[in-house]
Coordinates of C-alpha atoms and ligand atoms in Angstrom, one line a residue:
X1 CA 42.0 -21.5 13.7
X2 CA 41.8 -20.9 17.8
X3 CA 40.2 -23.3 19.8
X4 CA 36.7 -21.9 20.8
X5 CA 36.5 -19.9 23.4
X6 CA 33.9 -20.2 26.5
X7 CA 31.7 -17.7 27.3
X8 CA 28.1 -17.3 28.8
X9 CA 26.6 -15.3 26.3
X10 CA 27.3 -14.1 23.1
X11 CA 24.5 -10.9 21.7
X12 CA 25.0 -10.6 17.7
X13 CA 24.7 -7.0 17.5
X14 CA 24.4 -4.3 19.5
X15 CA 21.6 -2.2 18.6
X16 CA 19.1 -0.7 21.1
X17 CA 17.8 -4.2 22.0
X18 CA 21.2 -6.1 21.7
X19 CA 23.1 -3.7 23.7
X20 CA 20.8 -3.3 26.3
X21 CA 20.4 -7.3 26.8
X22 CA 24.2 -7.3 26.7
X23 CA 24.8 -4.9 29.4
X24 CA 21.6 -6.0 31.7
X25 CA 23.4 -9.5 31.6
X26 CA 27.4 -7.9 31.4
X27 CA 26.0 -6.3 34.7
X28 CA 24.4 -9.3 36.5
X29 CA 28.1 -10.9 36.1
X30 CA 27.6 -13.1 33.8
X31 CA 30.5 -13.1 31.0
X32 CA 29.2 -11.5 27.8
X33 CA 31.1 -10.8 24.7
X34 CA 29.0 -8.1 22.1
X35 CA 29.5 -8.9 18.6
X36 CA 28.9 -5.7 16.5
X37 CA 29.7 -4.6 12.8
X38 CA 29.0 -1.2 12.7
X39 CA 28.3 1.4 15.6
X40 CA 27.2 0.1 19.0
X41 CA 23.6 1.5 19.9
X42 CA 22.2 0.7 15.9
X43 CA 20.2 2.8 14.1
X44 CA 18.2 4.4 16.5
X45 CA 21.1 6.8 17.8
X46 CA 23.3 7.6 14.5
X47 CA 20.2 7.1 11.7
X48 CA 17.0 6.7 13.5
X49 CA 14.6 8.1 16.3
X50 CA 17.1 10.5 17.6
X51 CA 18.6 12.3 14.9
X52 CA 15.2 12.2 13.4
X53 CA 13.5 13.8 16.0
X54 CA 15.8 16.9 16.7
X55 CA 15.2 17.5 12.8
X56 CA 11.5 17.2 13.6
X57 CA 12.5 19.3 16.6
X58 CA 13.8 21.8 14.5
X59 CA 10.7 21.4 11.5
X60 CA 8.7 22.4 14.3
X61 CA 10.2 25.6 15.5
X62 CA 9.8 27.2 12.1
X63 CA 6.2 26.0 11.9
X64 CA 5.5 27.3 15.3
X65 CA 7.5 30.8 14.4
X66 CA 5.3 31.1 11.3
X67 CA 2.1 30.6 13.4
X68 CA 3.0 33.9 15.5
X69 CA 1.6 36.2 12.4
X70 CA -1.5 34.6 13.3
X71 CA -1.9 34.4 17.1
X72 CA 1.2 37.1 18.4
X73 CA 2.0 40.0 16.1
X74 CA 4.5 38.9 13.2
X75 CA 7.6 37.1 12.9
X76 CA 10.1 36.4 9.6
X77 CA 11.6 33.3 9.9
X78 CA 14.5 32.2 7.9
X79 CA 15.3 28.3 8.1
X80 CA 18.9 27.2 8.1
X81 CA 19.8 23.7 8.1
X82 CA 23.5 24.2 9.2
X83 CA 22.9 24.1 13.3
X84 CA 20.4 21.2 12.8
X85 CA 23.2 19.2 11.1
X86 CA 25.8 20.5 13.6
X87 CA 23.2 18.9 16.6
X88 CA 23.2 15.9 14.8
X89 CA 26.7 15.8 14.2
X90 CA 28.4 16.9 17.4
X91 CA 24.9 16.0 19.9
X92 CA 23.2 13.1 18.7
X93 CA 26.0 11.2 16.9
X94 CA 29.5 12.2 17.9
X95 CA 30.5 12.2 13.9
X96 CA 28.8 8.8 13.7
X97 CA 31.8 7.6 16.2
X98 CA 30.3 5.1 19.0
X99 CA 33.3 5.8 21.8
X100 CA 30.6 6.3 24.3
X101 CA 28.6 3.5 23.6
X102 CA 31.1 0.8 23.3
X103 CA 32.8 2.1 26.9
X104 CA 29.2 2.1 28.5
X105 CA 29.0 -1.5 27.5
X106 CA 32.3 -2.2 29.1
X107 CA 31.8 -0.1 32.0
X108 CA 29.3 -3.2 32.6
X109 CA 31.8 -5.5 32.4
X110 CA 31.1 -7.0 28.8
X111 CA 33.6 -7.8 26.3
X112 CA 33.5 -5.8 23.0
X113 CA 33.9 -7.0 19.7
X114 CA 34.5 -4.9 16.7
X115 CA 33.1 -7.3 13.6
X116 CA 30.4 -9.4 11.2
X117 CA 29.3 -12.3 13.5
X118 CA 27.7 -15.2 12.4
X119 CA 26.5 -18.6 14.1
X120 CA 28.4 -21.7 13.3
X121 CA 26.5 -23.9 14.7
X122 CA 24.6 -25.4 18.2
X123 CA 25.9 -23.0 21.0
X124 CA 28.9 -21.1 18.6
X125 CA 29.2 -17.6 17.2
X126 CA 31.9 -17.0 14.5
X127 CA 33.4 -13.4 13.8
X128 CA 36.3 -13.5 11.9
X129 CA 38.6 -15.8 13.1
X130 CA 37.3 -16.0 16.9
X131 CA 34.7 -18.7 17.8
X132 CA 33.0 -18.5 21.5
X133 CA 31.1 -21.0 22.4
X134 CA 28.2 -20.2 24.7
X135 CA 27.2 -21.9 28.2
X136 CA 23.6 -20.3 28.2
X137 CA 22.9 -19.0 24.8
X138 CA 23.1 -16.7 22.2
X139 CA 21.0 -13.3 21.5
X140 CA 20.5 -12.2 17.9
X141 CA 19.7 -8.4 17.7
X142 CA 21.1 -7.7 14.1
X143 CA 17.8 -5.6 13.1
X144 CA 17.0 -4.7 9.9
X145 CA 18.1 -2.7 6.6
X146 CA 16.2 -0.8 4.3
X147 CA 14.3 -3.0 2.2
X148 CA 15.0 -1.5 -1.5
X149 CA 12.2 -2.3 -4.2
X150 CA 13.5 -3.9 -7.0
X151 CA 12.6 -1.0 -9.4
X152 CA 14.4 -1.3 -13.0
X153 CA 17.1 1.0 -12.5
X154 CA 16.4 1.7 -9.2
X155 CA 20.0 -0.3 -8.0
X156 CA 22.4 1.9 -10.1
X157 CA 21.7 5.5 -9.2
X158 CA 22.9 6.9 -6.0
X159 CA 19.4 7.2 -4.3
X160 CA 19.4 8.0 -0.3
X161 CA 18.4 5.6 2.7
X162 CA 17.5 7.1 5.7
X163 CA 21.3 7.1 6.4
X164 CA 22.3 10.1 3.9
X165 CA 19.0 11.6 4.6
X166 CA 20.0 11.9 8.1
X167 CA 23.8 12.7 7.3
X168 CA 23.0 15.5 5.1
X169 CA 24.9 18.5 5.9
X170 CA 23.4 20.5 2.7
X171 CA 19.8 20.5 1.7
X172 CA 18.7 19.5 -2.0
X173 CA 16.5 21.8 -3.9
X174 CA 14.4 19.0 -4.6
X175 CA 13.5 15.3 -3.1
X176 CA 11.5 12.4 -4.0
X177 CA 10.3 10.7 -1.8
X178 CA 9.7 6.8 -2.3
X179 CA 7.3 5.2 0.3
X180 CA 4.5 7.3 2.3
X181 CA 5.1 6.0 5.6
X182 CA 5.9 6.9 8.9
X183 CA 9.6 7.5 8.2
X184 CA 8.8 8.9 4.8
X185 CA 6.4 11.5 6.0
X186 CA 8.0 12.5 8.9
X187 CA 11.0 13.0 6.8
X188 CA 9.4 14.5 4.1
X189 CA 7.8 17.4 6.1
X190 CA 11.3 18.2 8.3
X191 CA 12.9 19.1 4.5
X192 CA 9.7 21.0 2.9
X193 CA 9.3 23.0 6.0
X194 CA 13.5 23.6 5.4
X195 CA 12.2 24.8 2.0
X196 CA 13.3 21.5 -0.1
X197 CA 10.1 21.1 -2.5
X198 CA 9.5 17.5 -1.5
X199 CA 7.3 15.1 -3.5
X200 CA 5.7 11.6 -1.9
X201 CA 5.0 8.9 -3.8
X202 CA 3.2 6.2 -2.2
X203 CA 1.9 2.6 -3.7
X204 CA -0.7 2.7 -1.2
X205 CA -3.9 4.3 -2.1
X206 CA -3.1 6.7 1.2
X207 CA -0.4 7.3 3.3
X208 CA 0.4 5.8 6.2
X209 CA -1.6 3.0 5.3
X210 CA -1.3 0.9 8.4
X211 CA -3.3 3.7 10.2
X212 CA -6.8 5.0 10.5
X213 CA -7.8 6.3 7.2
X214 CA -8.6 9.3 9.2
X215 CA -5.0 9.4 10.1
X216 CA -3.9 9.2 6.3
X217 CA -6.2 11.9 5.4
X218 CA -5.0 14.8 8.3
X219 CA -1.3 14.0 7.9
X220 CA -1.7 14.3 4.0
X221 CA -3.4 17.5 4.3
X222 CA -1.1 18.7 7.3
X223 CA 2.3 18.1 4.6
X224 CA 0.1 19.6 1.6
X225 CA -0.4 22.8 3.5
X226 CA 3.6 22.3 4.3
X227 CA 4.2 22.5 0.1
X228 CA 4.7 18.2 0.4
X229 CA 3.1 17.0 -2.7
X230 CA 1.4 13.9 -2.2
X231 CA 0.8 10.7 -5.0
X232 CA -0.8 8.3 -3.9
X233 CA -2.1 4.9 -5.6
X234 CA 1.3 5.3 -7.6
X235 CA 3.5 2.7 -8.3
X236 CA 7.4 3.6 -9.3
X237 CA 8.1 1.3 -12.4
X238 CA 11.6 2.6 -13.7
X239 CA 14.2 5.2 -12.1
X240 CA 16.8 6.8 -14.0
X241 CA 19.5 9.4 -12.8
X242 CA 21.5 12.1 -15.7
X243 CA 24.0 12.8 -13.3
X244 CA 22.6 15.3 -11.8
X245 CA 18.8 14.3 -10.9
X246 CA 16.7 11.6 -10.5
X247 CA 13.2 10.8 -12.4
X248 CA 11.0 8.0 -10.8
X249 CA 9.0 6.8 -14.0
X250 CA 5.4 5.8 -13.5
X251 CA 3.3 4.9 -16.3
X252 CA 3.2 8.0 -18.7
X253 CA 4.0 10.2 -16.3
X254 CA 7.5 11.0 -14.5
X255 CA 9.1 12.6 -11.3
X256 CA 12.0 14.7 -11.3
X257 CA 13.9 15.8 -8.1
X258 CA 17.6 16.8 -6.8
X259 CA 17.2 13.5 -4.7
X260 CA 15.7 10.9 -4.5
X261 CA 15.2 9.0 -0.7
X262 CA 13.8 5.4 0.0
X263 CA 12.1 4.5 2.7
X264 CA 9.9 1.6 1.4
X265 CA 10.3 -0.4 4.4
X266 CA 12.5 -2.8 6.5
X267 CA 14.5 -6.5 5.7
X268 CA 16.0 -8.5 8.4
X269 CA 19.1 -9.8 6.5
X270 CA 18.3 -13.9 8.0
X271 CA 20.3 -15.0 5.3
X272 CA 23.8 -13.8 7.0
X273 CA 23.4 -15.2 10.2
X274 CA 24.5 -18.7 9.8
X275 CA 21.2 -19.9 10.5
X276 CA 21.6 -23.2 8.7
X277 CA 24.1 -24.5 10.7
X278 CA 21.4 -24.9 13.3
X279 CA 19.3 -26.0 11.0
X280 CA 16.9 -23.0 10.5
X281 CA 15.1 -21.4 7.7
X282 CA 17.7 -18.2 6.7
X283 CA 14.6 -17.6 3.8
X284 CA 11.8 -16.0 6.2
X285 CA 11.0 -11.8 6.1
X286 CA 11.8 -12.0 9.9
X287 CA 12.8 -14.5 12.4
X288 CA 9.8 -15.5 14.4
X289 CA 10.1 -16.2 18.3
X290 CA 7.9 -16.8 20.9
X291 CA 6.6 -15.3 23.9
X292 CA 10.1 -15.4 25.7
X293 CA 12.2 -14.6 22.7
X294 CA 13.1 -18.0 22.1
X295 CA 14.2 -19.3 18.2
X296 CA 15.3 -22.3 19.2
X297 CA 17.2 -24.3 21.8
X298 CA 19.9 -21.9 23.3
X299 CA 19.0 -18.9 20.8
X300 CA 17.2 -15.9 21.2
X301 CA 16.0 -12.7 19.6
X302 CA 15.4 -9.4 20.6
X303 CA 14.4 -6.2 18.5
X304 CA 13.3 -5.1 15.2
X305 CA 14.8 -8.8 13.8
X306 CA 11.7 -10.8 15.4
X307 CA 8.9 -8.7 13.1
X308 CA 6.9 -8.2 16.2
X309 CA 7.0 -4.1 15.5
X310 CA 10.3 -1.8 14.2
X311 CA 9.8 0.2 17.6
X312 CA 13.6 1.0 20.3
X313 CA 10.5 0.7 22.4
X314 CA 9.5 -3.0 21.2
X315 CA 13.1 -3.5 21.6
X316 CA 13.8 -2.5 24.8
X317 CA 10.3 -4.4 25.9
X318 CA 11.5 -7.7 24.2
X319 CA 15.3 -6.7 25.9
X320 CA 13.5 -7.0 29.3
X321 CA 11.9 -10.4 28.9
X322 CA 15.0 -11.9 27.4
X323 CA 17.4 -11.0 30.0
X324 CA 14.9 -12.3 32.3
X325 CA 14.6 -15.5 30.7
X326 CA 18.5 -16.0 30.0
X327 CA 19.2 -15.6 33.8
X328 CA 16.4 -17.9 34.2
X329 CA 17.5 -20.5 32.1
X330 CA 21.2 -19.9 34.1
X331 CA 19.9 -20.5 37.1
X332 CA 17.9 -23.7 36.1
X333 CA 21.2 -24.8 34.2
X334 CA 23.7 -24.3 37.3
X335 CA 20.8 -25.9 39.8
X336 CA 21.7 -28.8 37.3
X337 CA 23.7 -31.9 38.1
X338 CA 27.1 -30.8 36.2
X339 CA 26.7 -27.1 35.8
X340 CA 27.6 -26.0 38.9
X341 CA 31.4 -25.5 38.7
X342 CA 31.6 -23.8 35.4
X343 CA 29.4 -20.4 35.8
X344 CA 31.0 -17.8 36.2
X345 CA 28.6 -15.3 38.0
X346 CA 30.5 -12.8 40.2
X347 CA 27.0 -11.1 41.4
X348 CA 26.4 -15.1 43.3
X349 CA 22.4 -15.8 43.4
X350 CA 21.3 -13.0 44.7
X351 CA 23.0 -10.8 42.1
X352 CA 20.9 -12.8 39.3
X353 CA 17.8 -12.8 41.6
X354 CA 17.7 -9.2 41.7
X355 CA 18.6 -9.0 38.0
X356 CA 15.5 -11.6 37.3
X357 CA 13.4 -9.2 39.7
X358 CA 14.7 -6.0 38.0
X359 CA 13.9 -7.5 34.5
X360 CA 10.5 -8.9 35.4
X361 CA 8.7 -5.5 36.4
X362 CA 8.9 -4.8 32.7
X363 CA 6.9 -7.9 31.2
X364 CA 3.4 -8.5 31.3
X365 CA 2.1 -11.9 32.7
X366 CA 4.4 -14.1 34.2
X367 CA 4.7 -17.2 33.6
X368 CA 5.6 -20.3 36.1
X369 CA 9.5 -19.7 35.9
X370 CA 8.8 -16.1 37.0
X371 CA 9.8 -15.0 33.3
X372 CA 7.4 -12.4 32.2
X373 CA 5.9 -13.5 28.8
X374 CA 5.9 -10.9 25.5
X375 CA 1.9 -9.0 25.1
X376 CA 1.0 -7.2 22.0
X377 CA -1.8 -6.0 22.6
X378 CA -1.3 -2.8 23.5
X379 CA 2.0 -2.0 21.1
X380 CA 1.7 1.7 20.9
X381 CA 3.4 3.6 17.7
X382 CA 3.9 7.4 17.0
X383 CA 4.3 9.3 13.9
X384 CA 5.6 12.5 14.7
X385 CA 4.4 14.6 12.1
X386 CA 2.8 17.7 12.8
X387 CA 0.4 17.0 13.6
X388 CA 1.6 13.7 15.5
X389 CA -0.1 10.6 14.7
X390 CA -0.4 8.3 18.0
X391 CA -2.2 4.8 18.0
X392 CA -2.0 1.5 20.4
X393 CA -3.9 -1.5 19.3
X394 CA -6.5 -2.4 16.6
X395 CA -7.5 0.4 13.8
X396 CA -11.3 -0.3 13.6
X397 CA -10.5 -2.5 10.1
X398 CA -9.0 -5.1 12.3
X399 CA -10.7 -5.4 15.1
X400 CA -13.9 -5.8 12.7
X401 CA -11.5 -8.3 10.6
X402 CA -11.3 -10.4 14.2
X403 CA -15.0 -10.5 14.1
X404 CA -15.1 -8.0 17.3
X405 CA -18.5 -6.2 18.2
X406 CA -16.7 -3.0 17.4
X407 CA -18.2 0.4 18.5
X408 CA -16.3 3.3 17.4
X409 CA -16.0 6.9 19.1
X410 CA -15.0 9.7 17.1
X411 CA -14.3 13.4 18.2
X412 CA -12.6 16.0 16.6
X413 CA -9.8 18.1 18.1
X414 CA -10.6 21.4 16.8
X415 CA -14.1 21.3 18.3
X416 CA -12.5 20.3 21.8
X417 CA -11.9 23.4 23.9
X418 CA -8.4 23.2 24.1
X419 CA -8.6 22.8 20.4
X420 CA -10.4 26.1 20.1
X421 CA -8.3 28.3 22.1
X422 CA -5.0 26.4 20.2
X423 CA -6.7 27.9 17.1
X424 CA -3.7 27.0 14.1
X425 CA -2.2 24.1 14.4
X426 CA -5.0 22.5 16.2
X427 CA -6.0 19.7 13.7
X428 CA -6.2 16.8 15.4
X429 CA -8.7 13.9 16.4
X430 CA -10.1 11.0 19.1
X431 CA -10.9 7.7 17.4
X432 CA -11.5 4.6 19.6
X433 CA -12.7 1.1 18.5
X434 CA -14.2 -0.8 21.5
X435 CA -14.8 -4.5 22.3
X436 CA -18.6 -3.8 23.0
X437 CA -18.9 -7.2 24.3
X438 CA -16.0 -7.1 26.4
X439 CA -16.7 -3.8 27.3
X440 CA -13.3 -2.4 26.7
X441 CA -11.2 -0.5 24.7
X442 CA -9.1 -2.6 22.1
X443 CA -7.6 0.3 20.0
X444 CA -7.4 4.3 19.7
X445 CA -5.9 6.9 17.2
X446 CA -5.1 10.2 19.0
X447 CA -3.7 12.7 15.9
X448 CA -2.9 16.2 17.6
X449 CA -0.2 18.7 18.6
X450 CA 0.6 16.7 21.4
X451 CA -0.8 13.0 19.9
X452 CA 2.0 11.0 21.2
X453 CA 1.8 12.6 24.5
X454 CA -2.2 12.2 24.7
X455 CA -1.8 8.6 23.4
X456 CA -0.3 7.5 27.1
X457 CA -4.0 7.7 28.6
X458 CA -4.9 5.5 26.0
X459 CA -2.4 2.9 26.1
X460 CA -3.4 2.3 29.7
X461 CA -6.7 1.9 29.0
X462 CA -6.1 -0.9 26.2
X463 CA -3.3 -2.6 27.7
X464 CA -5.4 -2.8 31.7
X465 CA -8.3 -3.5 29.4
X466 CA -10.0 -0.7 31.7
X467 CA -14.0 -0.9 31.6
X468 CA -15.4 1.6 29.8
X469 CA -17.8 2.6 32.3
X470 CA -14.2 3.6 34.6
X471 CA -13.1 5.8 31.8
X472 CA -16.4 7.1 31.4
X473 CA -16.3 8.2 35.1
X474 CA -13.1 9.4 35.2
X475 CA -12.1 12.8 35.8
X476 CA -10.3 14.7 32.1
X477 CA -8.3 17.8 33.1
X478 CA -9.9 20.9 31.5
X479 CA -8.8 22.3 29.2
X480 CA -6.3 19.8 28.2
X481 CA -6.0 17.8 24.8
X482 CA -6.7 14.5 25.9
X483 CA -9.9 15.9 27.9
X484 CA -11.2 14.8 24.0
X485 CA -11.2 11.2 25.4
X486 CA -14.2 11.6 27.4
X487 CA -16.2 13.2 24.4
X488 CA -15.2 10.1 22.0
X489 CA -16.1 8.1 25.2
X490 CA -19.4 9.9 24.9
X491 CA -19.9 9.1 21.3
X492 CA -19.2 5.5 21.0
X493 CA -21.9 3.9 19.0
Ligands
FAD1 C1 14.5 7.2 10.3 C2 14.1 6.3 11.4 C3 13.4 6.9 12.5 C4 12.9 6.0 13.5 N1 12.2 6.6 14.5 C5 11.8 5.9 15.5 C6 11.0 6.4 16.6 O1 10.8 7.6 16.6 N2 10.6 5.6 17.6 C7 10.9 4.3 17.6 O2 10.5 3.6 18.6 N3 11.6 3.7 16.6 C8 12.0 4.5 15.6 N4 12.8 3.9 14.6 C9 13.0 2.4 14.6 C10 14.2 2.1 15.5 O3 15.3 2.7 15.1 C11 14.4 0.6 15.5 O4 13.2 -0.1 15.9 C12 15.5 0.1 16.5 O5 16.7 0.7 16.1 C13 15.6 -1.4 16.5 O6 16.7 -1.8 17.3 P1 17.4 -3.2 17.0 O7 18.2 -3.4 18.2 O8 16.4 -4.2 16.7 O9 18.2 -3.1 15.7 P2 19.2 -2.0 15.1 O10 19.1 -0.7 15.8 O11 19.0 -2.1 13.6 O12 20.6 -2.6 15.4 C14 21.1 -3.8 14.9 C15 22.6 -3.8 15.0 O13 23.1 -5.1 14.6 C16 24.3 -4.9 13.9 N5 24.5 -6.1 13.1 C17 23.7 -6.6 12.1 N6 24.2 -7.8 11.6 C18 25.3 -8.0 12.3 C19 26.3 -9.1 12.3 N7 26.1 -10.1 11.5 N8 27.3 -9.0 13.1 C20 27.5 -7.9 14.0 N9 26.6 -6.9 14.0 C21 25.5 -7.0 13.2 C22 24.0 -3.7 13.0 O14 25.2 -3.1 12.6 C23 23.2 -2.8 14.0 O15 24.1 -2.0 14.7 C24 13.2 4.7 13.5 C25 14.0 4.1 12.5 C26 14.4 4.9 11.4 C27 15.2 4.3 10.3

């Protein structure tokens, strides 16, 4: 075995969060050495977000073709899957091939490693027969898998993950699909409107339970009048595949599809991380940090791994504060006694000052050390369904759970006037849930054609805590979609 080898930092994993802290600190001169199994830039770019949303992207052409026999004259529109998969294939992915990535990284000046890293213990990552040994720490970003029910059965067919879903060059005539949420519906209405006849089956007793129950009840209809069918308050107790389809048994009654795709959720896998040999619990859903990322002396963790929200945005916002807080803790560590001689910065102090700086602007409070601290307030998430399903902050349920005054403005899009003049396709709604003895917003739902997009004003609001009597005297573009704020403004009660 080789003698450790000493580094700055090592980052276990290189997804969204993992390589962005990675480069961020390759680039400030510190030396870094990425540690990654699979493809650098994780699920977001070969399974996830991306490829995801140029199917959605493509979903939403044929909808919007159909919609001319009602608003311009008539059009026949004939899906074909083939130049969605070839935009995946040759656009988002490269053939799942992560050239790019791994040469952006070191373009930084990082050090790439191709492998299954673990720690081994206080200050040391293993991969294969290489150990480094850290000066400043150690950033975990291995993320999560899917998190596969244990349904008899269930573990010996050859169901889908969002991985074949999103490889699929050919279409199945038929899917089940296990798990109504935000993945599973936006899935599910990319391949009915592609003319797969797609059936949802959901625990819950509505989809995308997590949301308003308004939300639940327009995306449901929206993916009915798509040909989704929808079953909810249905719990999968056996799955069995002949060889050539798959039934999900439930009860007396059974589901029979082509495919069959689960998307029941999201494991962080603690229990391959060495975590033990630094005497941590490896038995926990999700590694908990706190407001700076920290695990534990010398260890951090950034992304989807931390249980803080499975967002590249939540990632990327944790990424900031972290590589803020490692060149922090640098420059604390080399201002030390015995730590000057062994950095080995390039940048000098003002390259890691300006990388501190650069890194800060993304927090949100700061704290003494000038390292912005993690705020969840305002955590903003998108289901882009059509219609899209945008919310920041607390549905109503929880902020009445916390024991807030809650007030709640409702307004519905189709009665707004740019809902009117959108005619179809215009379902859509306002919902806000305000702190009435704070005065402020603490959550919103914005479901519309452009929901994600109209859910920016919002986020503002909740995350500056701005008074409601500003937003009530702000100006609302007319005739806009979010113009619909000011009338659930109006109707807060
Ligand atoms: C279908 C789908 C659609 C999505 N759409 C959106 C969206 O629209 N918007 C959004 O914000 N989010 C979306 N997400 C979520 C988003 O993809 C994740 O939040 C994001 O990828 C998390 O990044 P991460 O860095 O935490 O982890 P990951 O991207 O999971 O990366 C972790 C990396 O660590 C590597 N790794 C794990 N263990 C080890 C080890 N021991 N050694 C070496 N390497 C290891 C893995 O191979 C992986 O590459 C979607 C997810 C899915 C599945």
């Amino acid at each position: 075995m080789a003698d450790p080898e000493l580094v700055d930092v090592v980052v276990l994993g290189l997804g969204v969060g993992g390589e962005e802290v990675a480069g961020r600190l390759a680039e400030a001169g510190l030396t870094v050495v990425g540690i990654e199994r699979d493809l650098v830039g994780g699920e977001c770019p070969y399974w996830g977000c991306i490829p995801s949303k140029m199917m959605i992207r493509a979903a939403n052409a044929l909808a919007e073709a159909h919609r001319v026999n009602e608003l311009a004259g008539s059009a026949e529109v004939r899906p074909d899957w083939a130049p969605v998969a070839k935009r995946i294939r040759e656009e988002a992915t490269d053939t799942w091939d992560d050239k790019v990535a791994v040469d952006r990284f070191t373009g930084k000046g990082g050090r790439f490693v191709r492998g299954s890293g673990r720690l081994d213990g206080p200050n040391r990552v293993r991969v294969g027969d290489q150990v480094f040994e850290t000066r400043y720490g150690i950033v975990l970003g291995t993320g999560t898998r899917p998190s596969i029910p244990p349904i008899d059965g269930l573990a010996d067919t050859p169901y889908w993950t969002n991985h074949q879903a999103i490889e699929v060059e050919e279409l199945p005539g038929s899917l089940l699909v296990l798990g109504g949420g935000a993945i599973g519906l936006e899935l599910a209405q990319v391949f009915a409107r592609f003319g797969v006849r797609v059936t949802v089956i959901e625990a819950a007793d509505r989809v995308l339970a997590i949301e308003e129950p308004e939300a639940s009840e327009i995306a449901a209809k929206a993916l009915r009048a798509d040909g989704v069918t929808i079953e909810t308050a249905v719990r999968a107790e056996r799955v069995s595949h002949d060889g050539t389809g798959f039934t999900v048994h439930t009860g007396d009654r059974g589901f029979t599809a082509d495919r069959l795709l689960v998307v029941t959720g999201r494991k962080a896998h603690l229990e391959e991380l060495g975590l033990d040999t630094v005497d941590m619990d490896a038995t926990q859903r999700y590694l908990p940090v706190d407001e700076r990322m920290h695990v534990t002396d010398g260890i951090w963790a950034v992304g989807d791994l931390t249980g803080e929200g499975a967002f590249t945005h939540i990632a990327m916002y944790q990424a900031a504060i972290v590589v803020a807080d490692v060149l922090d803790h640098m420059r604390r560590t080399r201002g030390g006694p015995d730590a000057s001689g062994t950095a080995s910065v390039i940048g000098g102090a003002a390259g890691v000052a300006s990388a501190v700086g650069g890194a800060m602007s993304a927090g949100e409070s700061t704290a003494p050390g000038r390292v912005p601290v993690a705020d969840y307030r305002a955590l903003p998430r998108v289901t882009f369904t059509d219609p899209e399903v945008g919310a920041v902050g607390l549905t109503e349920r929880q902020a009445r759970d916390r024991g807030i005054n809650v007030q709640v403005g409702y307004t519905d899009l189709t009665s707004s006037a740019r809902g009117w003049i959108h005619k179809t396709g215009n379902a859509g709604f306002i919902k806000l849930v305000a702190d009435a003895d704070q005065g402020v917003l603490v959550g919103a739902t914005s479901v519309g054609p452009a929901g994600g997009e109209v859910l920016s004003a919002l986020v503002v609001a909740v995350h500056a805590a701005v008074p409601l009597s500003q937003l009530r005297h702000m100006i609302y573009t007319y005739p806009t979609f979010h113009r619909a704020i000011e009338e659930a403004l109006r109707n807060l009660a």
